[in-house]
mmCIF file with all atom_site columns, C-alpha atoms in Angstrom:
data_model
loop_
_atom_site.group_PDB
_atom_site.id
_atom_site.type_symbol
_atom_site.label_atom_id
_atom_site.label_alt_id
_atom_site.label_comp_id
_atom_site.label_asym_id
_atom_site.label_entity_id
_atom_site.label_seq_id
_atom_site.pdbx_PDB_ins_code
_atom_site.Cartn_x
_atom_site.Cartn_y
_atom_site.Cartn_z
_atom_site.occupancy
_atom_site.B_iso_or_equiv
_atom_site.pdbx_formal_charge
_atom_site.auth_seq_id
_atom_site.auth_comp_id
_atom_site.auth_asym_id
_atom_site.auth_atom_id
_atom_site.pdbx_PDB_model_num
ATOM 1   C CA . MET M 1 1   ? 0.000  0.000  0.000   1.00 0.00 ? 137 MET M CA 1
ATOM 2   C CA . ILE M 1 2   ? 1.298  3.474  -0.886  1.00 0.00 ? 138 ILE M CA 1
ATOM 3   C CA . ASP M 1 3   ? 1.282  6.067  1.867   1.00 0.00 ? 139 ASP M CA 1
ATOM 4   C CA . ARG M 1 4   ? -0.570 8.946  0.199   1.00 0.00 ? 140 ARG M CA 1
ATOM 5   C CA . GLU M 1 5   ? 0.692  11.454 2.771   1.00 0.00 ? 141 GLU M CA 1
ATOM 6   C CA . VAL M 1 6   ? 4.253  10.932 1.526   1.00 0.00 ? 142 VAL M CA 1
ATOM 7   C CA . LEU M 1 7   ? 3.123  11.815 -2.007  1.00 0.00 ? 143 LEU M CA 1
ATOM 8   C CA . GLN M 1 8   ? 1.578  15.122 -0.982  1.00 0.00 ? 144 GLN M CA 1
ATOM 9   C CA . PRO M 1 9   ? 3.573  18.204 -2.007  1.00 0.00 ? 145 PRO M CA 1
ATOM 10  C CA . PRO M 1 10  ? 4.751  20.386 0.867   1.00 0.00 ? 146 PRO M CA 1
ATOM 11  C CA . ILE M 1 11  ? 2.454  23.205 1.862   1.00 0.00 ? 147 ILE M CA 1
ATOM 12  C CA . MET M 1 12  ? 3.821  26.738 1.896   1.00 0.00 ? 148 MET M CA 1
ATOM 13  C CA . HIS M 1 13  ? 3.964  28.144 5.412   1.00 0.00 ? 149 HIS M CA 1
ATOM 14  C CA . PRO M 1 14  ? 1.767  31.240 5.960   1.00 0.00 ? 150 PRO M CA 1
ATOM 15  C CA . SER M 1 15  ? 3.324  34.402 4.481   1.00 0.00 ? 151 SER M CA 1
ATOM 16  C CA . VAL M 1 16  ? 3.949  36.250 7.750   1.00 0.00 ? 152 VAL M CA 1
ATOM 17  C CA . ASN M 1 17  ? 7.043  38.300 8.585   1.00 0.00 ? 153 ASN M CA 1
ATOM 18  C CA . VAL M 1 18  ? 9.013  38.533 11.836  1.00 0.00 ? 154 VAL M CA 1
ATOM 19  C CA . LEU M 1 19  ? 6.900  41.555 12.837  1.00 0.00 ? 155 LEU M CA 1
ATOM 20  C CA . GLY M 1 20  ? 3.724  39.452 12.665  1.00 0.00 ? 156 GLY M CA 1
ATOM 21  C CA . THR M 1 21  ? 2.360  41.223 9.588   1.00 0.00 ? 157 THR M CA 1
ATOM 22  C CA . GLU M 1 22  ? 2.045  40.296 5.919   1.00 0.00 ? 158 GLU M CA 1
ATOM 23  C CA . LEU M 1 23  ? 5.332  39.196 4.343   1.00 0.00 ? 159 LEU M CA 1
ATOM 24  C CA . LYS M 1 24  ? 6.568  41.800 1.860   1.00 0.00 ? 160 LYS M CA 1
ATOM 25  C CA . SER M 1 25  ? 8.522  41.115 -1.315  1.00 0.00 ? 161 SER M CA 1
ATOM 26  C CA . CYS M 1 26  ? 12.287 40.830 -0.901  1.00 0.00 ? 162 CYS M CA 1
ATOM 27  C CA . SER M 1 27  ? 13.373 41.114 -4.553  1.00 0.00 ? 163 SER M CA 1
ATOM 28  C CA . THR M 1 28  ? 12.059 40.488 -8.039  1.00 0.00 ? 164 THR M CA 1
ATOM 29  C CA . ASP M 1 29  ? 15.290 41.662 -9.713  1.00 0.00 ? 165 ASP M CA 1
ATOM 30  C CA . PRO M 1 30  ? 17.084 39.421 -9.130  1.00 0.00 ? 166 PRO M CA 1
ATOM 31  C CA . LEU M 1 31  ? 14.164 37.068 -8.511  1.00 0.00 ? 167 LEU M CA 1
ATOM 32  C CA . THR M 1 32  ? 14.656 35.469 -5.106  1.00 0.00 ? 168 THR M CA 1
ATOM 33  C CA . GLY M 1 33  ? 12.969 33.078 -2.732  1.00 0.00 ? 169 GLY M CA 1
ATOM 34  C CA . TRP M 1 34  ? 12.663 29.341 -2.198  1.00 0.00 ? 170 TRP M CA 1
ATOM 35  C CA . TYR M 1 35  ? 9.653  29.511 -4.539  1.00 0.00 ? 171 TYR M CA 1
ATOM 36  C CA . ARG M 1 36  ? 11.315 32.134 -6.790  1.00 0.00 ? 172 ARG M CA 1
ATOM 37  C CA . ASP M 1 37  ? 8.296  34.325 -6.141  1.00 0.00 ? 173 ASP M CA 1
ATOM 38  C CA . GLY M 1 38  ? 10.238 37.352 -4.887  1.00 0.00 ? 174 GLY M CA 1
ATOM 39  C CA . CYS M 1 39  ? 9.400  36.568 -1.254  1.00 0.00 ? 175 CYS M CA 1
ATOM 40  C CA . CYS M 1 40  ? 11.187 34.620 1.480   1.00 0.00 ? 176 CYS M CA 1
ATOM 41  C CA . ASN M 1 41  ? 8.371  32.067 1.667   1.00 0.00 ? 177 ASN M CA 1
ATOM 42  C CA . THR M 1 42  ? 9.229  28.591 2.897   1.00 0.00 ? 178 THR M CA 1
ATOM 43  C CA . ASP M 1 43  ? 7.943  25.066 3.364   1.00 0.00 ? 179 ASP M CA 1
ATOM 44  C CA . ASP M 1 44  ? 9.096  21.870 5.046   1.00 0.00 ? 180 ASP M CA 1
ATOM 45  C CA . ASN M 1 45  ? 11.375 20.991 2.091   1.00 0.00 ? 181 ASN M CA 1
ATOM 46  C CA . ASP M 1 46  ? 13.370 24.213 2.533   1.00 0.00 ? 182 ASP M CA 1
ATOM 47  C CA . ARG M 1 47  ? 16.082 22.624 4.646   1.00 0.00 ? 183 ARG M CA 1
ATOM 48  C CA . GLY M 1 48  ? 18.244 25.756 4.473   1.00 0.00 ? 184 GLY M CA 1
ATOM 49  C CA . SER M 1 49  ? 15.397 27.995 5.661   1.00 0.00 ? 185 SER M CA 1
ATOM 50  C CA . HIS M 1 50  ? 15.834 30.677 2.964   1.00 0.00 ? 186 HIS M CA 1
ATOM 51  C CA . THR M 1 51  ? 13.862 33.084 5.133   1.00 0.00 ? 187 THR M CA 1
ATOM 52  C CA . VAL M 1 52  ? 16.082 36.107 5.839   1.00 0.00 ? 188 VAL M CA 1
ATOM 53  C CA . CYS M 1 53  ? 15.728 38.996 3.389   1.00 0.00 ? 189 CYS M CA 1
ATOM 54  C CA . CYS M 1 54  ? 19.148 40.631 3.251   1.00 0.00 ? 190 CYS M CA 1
ATOM 55  C CA . VAL M 1 55  ? 20.675 43.519 1.394   1.00 0.00 ? 191 VAL M CA 1
ATOM 56  C CA . VAL M 1 56  ? 23.913 41.735 0.585   1.00 0.00 ? 192 VAL M CA 1
ATOM 57  C CA . THR M 1 57  ? 27.300 43.349 1.082   1.00 0.00 ? 193 THR M CA 1
ATOM 58  C CA . GLN M 1 58  ? 30.656 42.425 -0.422  1.00 0.00 ? 194 GLN M CA 1
ATOM 59  C CA . ASP M 1 59  ? 31.783 41.222 2.994   1.00 0.00 ? 195 ASP M CA 1
ATOM 60  C CA . PHE M 1 60  ? 28.762 38.916 3.319   1.00 0.00 ? 196 PHE M CA 1
ATOM 61  C CA . LEU M 1 61  ? 29.155 37.594 -0.239  1.00 0.00 ? 197 LEU M CA 1
ATOM 62  C CA . GLU M 1 62  ? 32.795 36.752 0.415   1.00 0.00 ? 198 GLU M CA 1
ATOM 63  C CA . PHE M 1 63  ? 31.867 35.103 3.730   1.00 0.00 ? 199 PHE M CA 1
ATOM 64  C CA . ALA M 1 64  ? 29.187 32.968 2.041   1.00 0.00 ? 200 ALA M CA 1
ATOM 65  C CA . LYS M 1 65  ? 31.612 31.957 -0.717  1.00 0.00 ? 201 LYS M CA 1
ATOM 66  C CA . ALA M 1 66  ? 34.228 30.939 1.863   1.00 0.00 ? 202 ALA M CA 1
ATOM 67  C CA . GLN M 1 67  ? 31.534 28.746 3.466   1.00 0.00 ? 203 GLN M CA 1
ATOM 68  C CA . GLY M 1 68  ? 30.915 27.015 0.127   1.00 0.00 ? 204 GLY M CA 1
ATOM 69  C CA . ASN M 1 69  ? 27.941 29.091 -1.044  1.00 0.00 ? 205 ASN M CA 1
ATOM 70  C CA . ASP M 1 70  ? 29.119 31.224 -3.977  1.00 0.00 ? 206 ASP M CA 1
ATOM 71  C CA . LEU M 1 71  ? 26.335 33.745 -4.516  1.00 0.00 ? 207 LEU M CA 1
ATOM 72  C CA . MET M 1 72  ? 28.456 35.979 -6.776  1.00 0.00 ? 208 MET M CA 1
ATOM 73  C CA . THR M 1 73  ? 29.060 33.705 -9.758  1.00 0.00 ? 209 THR M CA 1
ATOM 74  C CA . PRO M 1 74  ? 26.216 33.521 -12.301 1.00 0.00 ? 210 PRO M CA 1
ATOM 75  C CA . ALA M 1 75  ? 24.689 30.073 -12.826 1.00 0.00 ? 211 ALA M CA 1
ATOM 76  C CA . PRO M 1 76  ? 22.637 30.437 -16.038 1.00 0.00 ? 212 PRO M CA 1
ATOM 77  C CA . HIS M 1 77  ? 21.424 26.806 -15.880 1.00 0.00 ? 213 HIS M CA 1
ATOM 78  C CA . PHE M 1 78  ? 19.579 27.797 -12.676 1.00 0.00 ? 214 PHE M CA 1
ATOM 79  C CA . SER M 1 79  ? 18.567 31.227 -14.066 1.00 0.00 ? 215 SER M CA 1
ATOM 80  C CA . PHE M 1 80  ? 20.795 32.723 -11.368 1.00 0.00 ? 216 PHE M CA 1
ATOM 81  C CA . PRO M 1 81  ? 22.473 35.999 -12.382 1.00 0.00 ? 217 PRO M CA 1
ATOM 82  C CA . GLY M 1 82  ? 24.943 36.154 -9.496  1.00 0.00 ? 218 GLY M CA 1
ATOM 83  C CA . LEU M 1 83  ? 24.609 38.765 -6.762  1.00 0.00 ? 219 LEU M CA 1
ATOM 84  C CA . LYS M 1 84  ? 26.401 42.042 -6.266  1.00 0.00 ? 220 LYS M CA 1
ATOM 85  C CA . PRO M 1 85  ? 26.522 44.326 -3.226  1.00 0.00 ? 221 PRO M CA 1
ATOM 86  C CA . GLY M 1 86  ? 23.194 46.104 -2.777  1.00 0.00 ? 222 GLY M CA 1
ATOM 87  C CA . ASP M 1 87  ? 21.066 43.262 -4.160  1.00 0.00 ? 223 ASP M CA 1
ATOM 88  C CA . SER M 1 88  ? 18.334 41.889 -1.912  1.00 0.00 ? 224 SER M CA 1
ATOM 89  C CA . TRP M 1 89  ? 18.196 38.105 -1.499  1.00 0.00 ? 225 TRP M CA 1
ATOM 90  C CA . CYS M 1 90  ? 16.522 35.480 0.680   1.00 0.00 ? 226 CYS M CA 1
ATOM 91  C CA . VAL M 1 91  ? 19.439 33.850 2.472   1.00 0.00 ? 227 VAL M CA 1
ATOM 92  C CA . CYS M 1 92  ? 19.588 30.784 4.684   1.00 0.00 ? 228 CYS M CA 1
ATOM 93  C CA . ALA M 1 93  ? 18.944 31.691 8.300   1.00 0.00 ? 229 ALA M CA 1
ATOM 94  C CA . ARG M 1 94  ? 21.898 29.650 9.565   1.00 0.00 ? 230 ARG M CA 1
ATOM 95  C CA . THR M 1 95  ? 24.251 31.255 7.028   1.00 0.00 ? 231 THR M CA 1
ATOM 96  C CA . TRP M 1 96  ? 23.184 34.726 8.125   1.00 0.00 ? 232 TRP M CA 1
ATOM 97  C CA . LEU M 1 97  ? 23.560 33.781 11.796  1.00 0.00 ? 233 LEU M CA 1
ATOM 98  C CA . ALA M 1 98  ? 27.047 32.392 11.117  1.00 0.00 ? 234 ALA M CA 1
ATOM 99  C CA . ALA M 1 99  ? 27.891 35.655 9.340   1.00 0.00 ? 235 ALA M CA 1
ATOM 100 C CA . VAL M 1 100 ? 26.803 37.584 12.444  1.00 0.00 ? 236 VAL M CA 1
ATOM 101 C CA . HIS M 1 101 ? 29.197 35.560 14.598  1.00 0.00 ? 237 HIS M CA 1
ATOM 102 C CA . ALA M 1 102 ? 31.979 36.118 12.044  1.00 0.00 ? 238 ALA M CA 1
ATOM 103 C CA . GLY M 1 103 ? 31.343 39.882 11.905  1.00 0.00 ? 239 GLY M CA 1
ATOM 104 C CA . SER M 1 104 ? 30.119 39.689 8.288   1.00 0.00 ? 240 SER M CA 1
ATOM 105 C CA . ALA M 1 105 ? 26.347 40.085 8.654   1.00 0.00 ? 241 ALA M CA 1
ATOM 106 C CA . CYS M 1 106 ? 24.509 42.181 6.102   1.00 0.00 ? 242 CYS M CA 1
ATOM 107 C CA . PRO M 1 107 ? 21.431 44.369 6.727   1.00 0.00 ? 243 PRO M CA 1
ATOM 108 C CA . VAL M 1 108 ? 18.027 42.686 7.045   1.00 0.00 ? 244 VAL M CA 1
ATOM 109 C CA . ASP M 1 109 ? 14.608 43.830 5.818   1.00 0.00 ? 245 ASP M CA 1
ATOM 110 C CA . LEU M 1 110 ? 12.334 42.793 8.700   1.00 0.00 ? 246 LEU M CA 1
ATOM 111 C CA . GLU M 1 111 ? 9.108  43.240 6.707   1.00 0.00 ? 247 GLU M CA 1
ATOM 112 C CA . ALA M 1 112 ? 10.399 40.801 4.080   1.00 0.00 ? 248 ALA M CA 1
ATOM 113 C CA . THR M 1 113 ? 11.970 38.281 6.503   1.00 0.00 ? 249 THR M CA 1
ATOM 114 C CA . HIS M 1 114 ? 9.731  35.259 7.110   1.00 0.00 ? 250 HIS M CA 1
ATOM 115 C CA . GLU M 1 115 ? 8.677  34.521 10.691  1.00 0.00 ? 251 GLU M CA 1
ATOM 116 C CA . GLU M 1 116 ? 10.171 31.039 10.313  1.00 0.00 ? 252 GLU M CA 1
ATOM 117 C CA . ALA M 1 117 ? 13.615 32.675 10.657  1.00 0.00 ? 253 ALA M CA 1
ATOM 118 C CA . LEU M 1 118 ? 12.789 33.179 14.346  1.00 0.00 ? 254 LEU M CA 1
ATOM 119 C CA . SER M 1 119 ? 13.142 29.430 14.909  1.00 0.00 ? 255 SER M CA 1
ATOM 120 C CA . ILE M 1 120 ? 16.879 29.936 14.261  1.00 0.00 ? 256 ILE M CA 1
ATOM 121 C CA . ILE M 1 121 ? 17.644 33.619 14.917  1.00 0.00 ? 257 ILE M CA 1
ATOM 122 C CA . PRO M 1 122 ? 16.499 35.669 17.937  1.00 0.00 ? 258 PRO M CA 1
ATOM 123 C CA . PHE M 1 123 ? 14.371 38.670 16.952  1.00 0.00 ? 259 PHE M CA 1
ATOM 124 C CA . ASP M 1 124 ? 16.609 41.154 18.770  1.00 0.00 ? 260 ASP M CA 1
ATOM 125 C CA . LEU M 1 125 ? 19.568 40.047 16.650  1.00 0.00 ? 261 LEU M CA 1
ATOM 126 C CA . LEU M 1 126 ? 17.589 40.587 13.450  1.00 0.00 ? 262 LEU M CA 1
ATOM 127 C CA . GLU M 1 127 ? 16.373 43.935 14.749  1.00 0.00 ? 263 GLU M CA 1
ATOM 128 C CA . THR M 1 128 ? 19.953 45.048 15.452  1.00 0.00 ? 264 THR M CA 1
ATOM 129 C CA . HIS M 1 129 ? 20.746 44.579 11.747  1.00 0.00 ? 265 HIS M CA 1
ATOM 130 C CA . ALA M 1 130 ? 17.494 45.992 10.345  1.00 0.00 ? 266 ALA M CA 1
ATOM 131 C CA . VAL M 1 131 ? 17.502 48.454 7.450   1.00 0.00 ? 267 VAL M CA 1
#
């Protein structure tokens, strides 16, 4: 017998930001998000928790690359243009938190950061880096 629950696609978590209000768009140019919908929406398959809307800096981009996540190099086969300082992007909550501890955190847009980020990052830490 096939377990039908296993075959069900994941359900997007409610689009609520860390302030408890409607999740705002993070970026449509470049198009970001786990769903590539411009927002930091998430679901249970998003193991990296791409929930933190950041305005990336050169320092953060270099930190991410050193951790094995090169966000600067274009990857046309994934329709990924590569990021440059000033771009907004939904980044993995743990990557952003690691960048904080390394002194490489970039600014965060609280209205566009999904509430799910709070399961990894304390609100006051996000607030300290808010734009």
